[in-house]
PDB file of C-alpha atoms in Angstrom:
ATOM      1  CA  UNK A   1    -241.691  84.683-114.054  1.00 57.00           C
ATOM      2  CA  UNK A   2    -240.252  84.279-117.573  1.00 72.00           C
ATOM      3  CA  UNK A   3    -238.870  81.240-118.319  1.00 83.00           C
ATOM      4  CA  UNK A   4    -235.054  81.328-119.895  1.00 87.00           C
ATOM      5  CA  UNK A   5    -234.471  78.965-122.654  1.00 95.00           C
ATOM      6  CA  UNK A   6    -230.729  79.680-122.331  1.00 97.00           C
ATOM      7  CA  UNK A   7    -227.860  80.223-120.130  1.00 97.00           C
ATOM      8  CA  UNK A   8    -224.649  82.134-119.667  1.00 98.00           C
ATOM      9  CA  UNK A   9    -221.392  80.358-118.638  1.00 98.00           C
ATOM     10  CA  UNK A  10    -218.394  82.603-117.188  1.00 98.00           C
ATOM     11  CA  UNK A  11    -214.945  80.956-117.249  1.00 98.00           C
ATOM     12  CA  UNK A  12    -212.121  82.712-116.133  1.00 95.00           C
ATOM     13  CA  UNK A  13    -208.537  81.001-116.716  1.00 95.00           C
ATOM     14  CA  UNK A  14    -204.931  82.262-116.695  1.00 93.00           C
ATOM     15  CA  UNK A  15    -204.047  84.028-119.825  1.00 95.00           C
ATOM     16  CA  UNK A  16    -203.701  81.766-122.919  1.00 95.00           C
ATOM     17  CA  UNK A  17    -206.432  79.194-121.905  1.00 97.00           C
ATOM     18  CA  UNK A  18    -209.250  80.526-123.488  1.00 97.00           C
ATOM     19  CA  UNK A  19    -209.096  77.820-126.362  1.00 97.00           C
ATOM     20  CA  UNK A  20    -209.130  75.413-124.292  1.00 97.00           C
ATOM     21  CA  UNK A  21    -212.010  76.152-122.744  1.00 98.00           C
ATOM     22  CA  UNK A  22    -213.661  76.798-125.882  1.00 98.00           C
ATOM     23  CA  UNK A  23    -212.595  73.459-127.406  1.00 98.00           C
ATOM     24  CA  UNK A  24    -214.113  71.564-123.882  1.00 98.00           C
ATOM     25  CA  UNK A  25    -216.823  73.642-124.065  1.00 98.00           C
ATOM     26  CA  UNK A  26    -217.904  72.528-127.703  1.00 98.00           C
ATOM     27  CA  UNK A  27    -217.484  69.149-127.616  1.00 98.00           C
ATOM     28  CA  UNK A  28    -220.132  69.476-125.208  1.00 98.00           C
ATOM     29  CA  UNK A  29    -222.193  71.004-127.243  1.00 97.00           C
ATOM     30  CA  UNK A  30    -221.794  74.612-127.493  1.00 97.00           C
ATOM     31  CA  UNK A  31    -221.556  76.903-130.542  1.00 96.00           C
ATOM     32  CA  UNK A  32    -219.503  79.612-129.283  1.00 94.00           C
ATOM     33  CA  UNK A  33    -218.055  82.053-127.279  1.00 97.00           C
ATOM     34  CA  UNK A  34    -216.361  85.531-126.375  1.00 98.00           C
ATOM     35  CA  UNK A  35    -213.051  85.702-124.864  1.00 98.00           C
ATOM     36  CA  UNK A  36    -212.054  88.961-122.818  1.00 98.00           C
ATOM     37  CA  UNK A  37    -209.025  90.234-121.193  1.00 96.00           C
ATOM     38  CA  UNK A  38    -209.028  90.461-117.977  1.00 92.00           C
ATOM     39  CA  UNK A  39    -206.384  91.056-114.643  1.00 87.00           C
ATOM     40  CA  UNK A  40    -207.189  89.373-110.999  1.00 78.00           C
ATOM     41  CA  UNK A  41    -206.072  90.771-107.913  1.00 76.00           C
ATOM     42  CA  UNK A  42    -205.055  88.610-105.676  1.00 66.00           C
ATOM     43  CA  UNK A  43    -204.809  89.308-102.024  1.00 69.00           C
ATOM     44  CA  UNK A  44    -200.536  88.740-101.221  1.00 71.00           C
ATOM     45  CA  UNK A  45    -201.654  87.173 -98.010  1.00 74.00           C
ATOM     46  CA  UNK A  46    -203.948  84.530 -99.645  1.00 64.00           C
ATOM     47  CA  UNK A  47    -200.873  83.244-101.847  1.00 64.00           C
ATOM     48  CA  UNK A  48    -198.353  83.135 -98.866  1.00 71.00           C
ATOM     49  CA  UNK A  49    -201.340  81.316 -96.884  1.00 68.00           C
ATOM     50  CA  UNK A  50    -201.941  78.653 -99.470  1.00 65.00           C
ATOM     51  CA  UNK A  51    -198.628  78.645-101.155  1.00 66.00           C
ATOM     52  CA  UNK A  52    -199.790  79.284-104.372  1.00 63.00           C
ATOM     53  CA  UNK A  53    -198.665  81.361-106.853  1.00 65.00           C
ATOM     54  CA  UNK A  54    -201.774  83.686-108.656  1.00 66.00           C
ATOM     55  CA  UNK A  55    -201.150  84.679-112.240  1.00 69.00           C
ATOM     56  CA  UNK A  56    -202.580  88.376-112.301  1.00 80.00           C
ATOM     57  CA  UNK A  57    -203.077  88.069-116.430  1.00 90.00           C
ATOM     58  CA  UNK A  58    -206.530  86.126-116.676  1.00 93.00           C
ATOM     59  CA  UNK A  59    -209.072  85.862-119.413  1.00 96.00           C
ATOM     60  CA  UNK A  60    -213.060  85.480-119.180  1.00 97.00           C
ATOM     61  CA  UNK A  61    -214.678  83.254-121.651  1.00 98.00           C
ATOM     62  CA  UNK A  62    -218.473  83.818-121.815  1.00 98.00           C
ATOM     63  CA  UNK A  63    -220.581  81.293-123.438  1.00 98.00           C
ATOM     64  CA  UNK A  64    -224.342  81.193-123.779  1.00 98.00           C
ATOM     65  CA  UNK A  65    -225.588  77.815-123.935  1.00 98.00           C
ATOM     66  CA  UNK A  66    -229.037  76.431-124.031  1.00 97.00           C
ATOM     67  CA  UNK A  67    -230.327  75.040-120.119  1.00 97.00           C
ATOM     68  CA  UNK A  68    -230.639  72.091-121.542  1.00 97.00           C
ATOM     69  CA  UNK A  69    -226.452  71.667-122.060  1.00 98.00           C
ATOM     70  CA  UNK A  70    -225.203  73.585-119.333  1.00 98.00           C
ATOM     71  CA  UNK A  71    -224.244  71.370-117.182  1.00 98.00           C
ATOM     72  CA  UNK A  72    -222.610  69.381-119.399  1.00 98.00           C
ATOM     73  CA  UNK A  73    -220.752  71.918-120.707  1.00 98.00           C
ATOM     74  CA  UNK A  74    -219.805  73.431-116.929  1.00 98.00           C
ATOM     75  CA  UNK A  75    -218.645  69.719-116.570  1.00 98.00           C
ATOM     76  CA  UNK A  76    -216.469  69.437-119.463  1.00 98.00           C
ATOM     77  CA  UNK A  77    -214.973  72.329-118.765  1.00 98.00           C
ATOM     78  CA  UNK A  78    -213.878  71.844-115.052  1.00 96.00           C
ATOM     79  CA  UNK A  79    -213.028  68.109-116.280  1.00 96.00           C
ATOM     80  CA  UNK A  80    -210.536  69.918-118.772  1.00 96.00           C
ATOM     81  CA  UNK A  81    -209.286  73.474-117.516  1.00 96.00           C
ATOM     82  CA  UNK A  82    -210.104  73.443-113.440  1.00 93.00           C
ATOM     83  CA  UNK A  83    -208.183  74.153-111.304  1.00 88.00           C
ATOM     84  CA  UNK A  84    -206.495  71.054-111.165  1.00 91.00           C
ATOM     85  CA  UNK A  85    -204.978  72.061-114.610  1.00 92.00           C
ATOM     86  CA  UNK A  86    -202.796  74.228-115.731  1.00 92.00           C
ATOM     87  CA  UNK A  87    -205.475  76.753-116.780  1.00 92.00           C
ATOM     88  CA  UNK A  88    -206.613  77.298-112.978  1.00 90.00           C
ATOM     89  CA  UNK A  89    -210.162  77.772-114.050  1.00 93.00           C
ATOM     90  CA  UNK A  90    -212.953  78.593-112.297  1.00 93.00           C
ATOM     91  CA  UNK A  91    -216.313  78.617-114.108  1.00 96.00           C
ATOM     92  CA  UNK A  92    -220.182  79.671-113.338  1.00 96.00           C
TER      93      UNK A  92
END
């Protein structure tokens, strides 16, 4: 099997985050990114079970990263946009 000198990081975050991630994501090291427009669906019953609410408006921030970084850069970015912030990020 091949082996992959880099990665690819998918971030999605409520809409207007994307910087944020970006700005996490390259003080950890990485160059760049590309920021996409996206909507979730969210299942009704899930919010009324958790009492949460679910912005539908979302955007995906991919970032390829060399293997050697990733993890620090997954890090930073949970660290700074989880979903313990504002951003309710989720990243991969």
């Amino acid at each position: 099997m091949e082996d992959h000198k880099h990665e690819l990081i998918v971030c999605i975050v409520n809409a207007g985050f994307s910087q944020n991630v970006m700005e996490s994501a390259r003080a950890a090291g990485a160059q760049g990114g590309t920021i996409i427009r996206a909507r979730g669906s969210a299942n009704p019953e899930a919010e009324e079970f958790y009492s949460i609410n679910i912005q539908s408006d979302k955007e995906m921030v991919l970032i390829l990263v060399p293997k050697a970084i990733k993890d620090d850069v997954l890090k930073a970015i949970y660290k700074d946009c989880g979903l313990a912030d504002e951003a309710k990020g989720i990243a991969f």
